[in-house]
Amino acid sequence: MSVRIFSGGQRIESIPADDRGLAYGDGIFETMRAHGGELPWWDAHWQRLAHGAQRLGFPAPRQALVREQAQAMLEGGDGVLKLLVTRGSGARGYAPGVATPPTWVLSLHSLPPAPAQGLCLRWCQTRLSLQPALAGLKHCNRLEQVLARAEWNGSTGNPDPADEGLMRSTEGDVVCATAANLFVLQEGRWTTPPVDRCGVAGVCRGWLLAHADVREKRLSVTDVETAQAVFLCNAVRGILPVARLGAARTWPAHPLVAELQARLADAHPGFGRH
């Protein structure tokens, strides 16, 4: 993994111990799929990051500098580029205090392997809290997702070989997977949960809302388990068909999922089929 750390416009060696992202999760991040040294969805990622910084009340770093450093790290290759931005250093206590230069970190990672077949999902016991002030943001407090993911990674002794888990809100509606947005096919039309109370407004989700016949609607467990087809999506892995959900339901490959995958490959070369 290659890493570069900055304070404002100055490159630094390490994240300061008094950084508010480290102390309180006071920051936001983007995870981008690079292809051939380029970031095809850069504009969408930057728009979401800038919106998140504005919502949290701290400045984003200078876009041109971040883009320049990102492309220098990529060196014409493929990979996963993570950009993390925090409020920067601050005194002890929750109050943000005086404005300080944001800390930002670029890290380059290998692409995850593509699944050989449809995903196997499970229901997570950990629920998502309702917090409209943070809804939609990809903020740095991901403890709910960490706890949900730990339910089947071996740390809790659960042998379930699931690929991902579906999360509900504290009110019981289905919101998302731990690291992806959720889409279900109902009566021939795609539906995805809104992210107005919790959840992340994913970049791939945004592309689908703009380029496919998709509606936003709160989903129940029954809505998901009785759907004609289900897929997950995120900006790194694209569209991921779902083959099984616990012991309740299995789905064969669906042509409408394949059609969306083909359209996505046309829009983002990183998701092309090789």
Short mmCIF file of C-alpha atoms in Angstrom, two decimals, residues 94-221:
data_model
loop_
_atom_site.label_atom_id
_atom_site.label_comp_id
_atom_site.label_asym_id
_atom_site.label_seq_id
_atom_site.Cartn_x
_atom_site.Cartn_y
_atom_site.Cartn_z
CA TYR A 94 -15.87 17.91 21.01
CA ALA A 95 -16.00 21.61 20.13
CA PRO A 96 -14.40 22.10 16.69
CA GLY A 97 -12.57 25.26 17.78
CA VAL A 98 -10.79 27.60 15.39
CA ALA A 99 -10.40 26.66 11.75
CA THR A 100 -7.31 24.54 11.00
CA PRO A 101 -6.02 23.12 7.71
CA PRO A 102 -7.72 19.82 6.90
CA THR A 103 -5.66 16.66 7.10
CA TRP A 104 -5.99 14.50 4.02
CA VAL A 105 -4.61 11.09 3.18
CA LEU A 106 -4.32 9.32 -0.16
CA SER A 107 -3.74 5.57 -0.13
CA LEU A 108 -3.51 3.16 -3.04
CA HIS A 109 -4.73 -0.43 -2.73
CA SER A 110 -5.09 -3.49 -4.97
CA LEU A 111 -8.39 -4.19 -6.67
CA PRO A 112 -10.57 -6.76 -4.88
CA PRO A 113 -11.09 -10.05 -6.72
CA ALA A 114 -14.27 -10.29 -8.76
CA PRO A 115 -16.76 -12.81 -7.33
CA ALA A 116 -16.95 -16.04 -9.30
CA GLN A 117 -20.72 -16.23 -8.86
CA GLY A 118 -23.64 -14.43 -7.26
CA LEU A 119 -23.20 -13.23 -3.70
CA CYS A 120 -24.48 -15.03 -0.62
CA LEU A 121 -25.98 -12.61 1.90
CA ARG A 122 -27.10 -12.81 5.52
CA TRP A 123 -29.14 -10.55 7.79
CA CYS A 124 -27.07 -8.52 10.25
CA GLN A 125 -28.20 -8.17 13.84
CA THR A 126 -26.48 -4.79 14.24
CA ARG A 127 -28.87 -1.97 13.32
CA LEU A 128 -28.25 1.45 11.81
CA SER A 129 -29.18 4.44 13.96
CA LEU A 130 -31.41 7.13 12.49
CA GLN A 131 -29.50 10.42 12.20
CA PRO A 132 -30.70 12.71 9.38
CA ALA A 133 -27.86 15.19 10.06
CA LEU A 134 -25.36 12.57 8.86
CA ALA A 135 -27.56 10.60 6.47
CA GLY A 136 -26.05 10.08 3.03
CA LEU A 137 -22.55 11.16 4.08
CA LYS A 138 -19.57 8.83 3.87
CA HIS A 139 -18.27 9.99 7.23
CA CYS A 140 -15.48 8.35 9.19
CA ASN A 141 -17.63 6.87 11.96
CA ARG A 142 -18.26 3.38 10.59
CA LEU A 143 -18.56 1.53 13.92
CA GLU A 144 -22.02 0.18 13.08
CA GLN A 145 -20.61 -1.37 9.91
CA VAL A 146 -17.58 -2.70 11.80
CA LEU A 147 -19.83 -4.46 14.33
CA ALA A 148 -22.08 -5.80 11.57
CA ARG A 149 -19.14 -7.11 9.55
CA ALA A 150 -17.67 -8.79 12.64
CA GLU A 151 -20.82 -10.91 12.90
CA TRP A 152 -19.49 -13.35 10.30
CA ASN A 153 -15.75 -12.76 9.93
CA GLY A 154 -14.74 -15.34 12.53
CA SER A 155 -14.14 -12.97 15.44
CA THR A 156 -17.51 -13.92 16.93
CA GLY A 157 -17.19 -17.61 16.18
CA ASN A 158 -19.87 -17.52 13.49
CA PRO A 159 -19.01 -19.97 10.68
CA ASP A 160 -21.48 -18.46 8.16
CA PRO A 161 -19.58 -18.11 4.83
CA ALA A 162 -21.65 -15.11 3.69
CA ASP A 163 -20.10 -12.59 1.27
CA GLU A 164 -22.03 -9.61 2.67
CA GLY A 165 -24.71 -8.71 5.19
CA LEU A 166 -27.88 -6.64 4.89
CA MET A 167 -28.49 -3.98 7.53
CA ARG A 168 -31.77 -2.61 8.84
CA SER A 169 -32.43 0.63 10.66
CA THR A 170 -33.47 0.67 14.30
CA GLU A 171 -37.05 0.96 12.99
CA GLY A 172 -36.69 -2.27 11.00
CA ASP A 173 -36.62 -1.06 7.38
CA VAL A 174 -33.86 -2.47 5.16
CA VAL A 175 -31.24 0.16 4.30
CA CYS A 176 -28.13 -1.33 2.68
CA ALA A 177 -25.33 -3.86 2.94
CA THR A 178 -22.34 -3.19 5.18
CA ALA A 179 -20.33 -1.81 2.26
CA ALA A 180 -22.77 -1.44 -0.62
CA ASN A 181 -26.15 -0.09 -1.61
CA LEU A 182 -29.08 -2.42 -2.23
CA PHE A 183 -31.40 -2.73 -5.25
CA VAL A 184 -34.36 -5.10 -5.58
CA LEU A 185 -36.59 -5.85 -8.56
CA GLN A 186 -40.31 -5.55 -7.77
CA GLU A 187 -42.93 -5.99 -10.50
CA GLY A 188 -40.33 -5.38 -13.18
CA ARG A 189 -38.95 -2.15 -11.67
CA TRP A 190 -35.82 -1.55 -9.63
CA THR A 191 -36.21 -0.13 -6.13
CA THR A 192 -33.56 1.13 -3.70
CA PRO A 193 -34.01 2.40 -0.14
CA PRO A 194 -33.74 6.18 0.43
CA VAL A 195 -30.78 7.44 2.48
CA ASP A 196 -32.54 10.35 4.15
CA ARG A 197 -32.31 8.95 7.69
CA CYS A 198 -29.22 6.73 7.57
CA GLY A 199 -27.00 4.99 5.04
CA VAL A 200 -24.58 6.28 2.40
CA ALA A 201 -25.49 7.96 -0.88
CA GLY A 202 -23.19 5.77 -2.96
CA VAL A 203 -21.62 7.03 -6.18
CA CYS A 204 -22.58 3.89 -8.12
CA ARG A 205 -26.07 4.17 -6.60
CA GLY A 206 -26.21 7.76 -7.90
CA TRP A 207 -25.24 6.62 -11.39
CA LEU A 208 -28.02 4.03 -11.37
CA LEU A 209 -30.60 6.56 -10.18
CA ALA A 210 -29.62 8.82 -13.08
CA HIS A 211 -29.37 6.17 -15.81
CA ALA A 212 -31.87 3.44 -14.99
CA ASP A 213 -35.56 3.18 -14.14
CA VAL A 214 -35.16 3.21 -10.36
CA ARG A 215 -37.45 4.42 -7.60
CA GLU A 216 -36.59 5.13 -3.97
CA LYS A 217 -38.85 3.46 -1.40
CA ARG A 218 -38.47 2.09 2.10
CA LEU A 219 -38.15 -1.69 1.99
CA SER A 220 -39.22 -4.31 4.48
CA VAL A 221 -37.58 -7.68 5.04
#
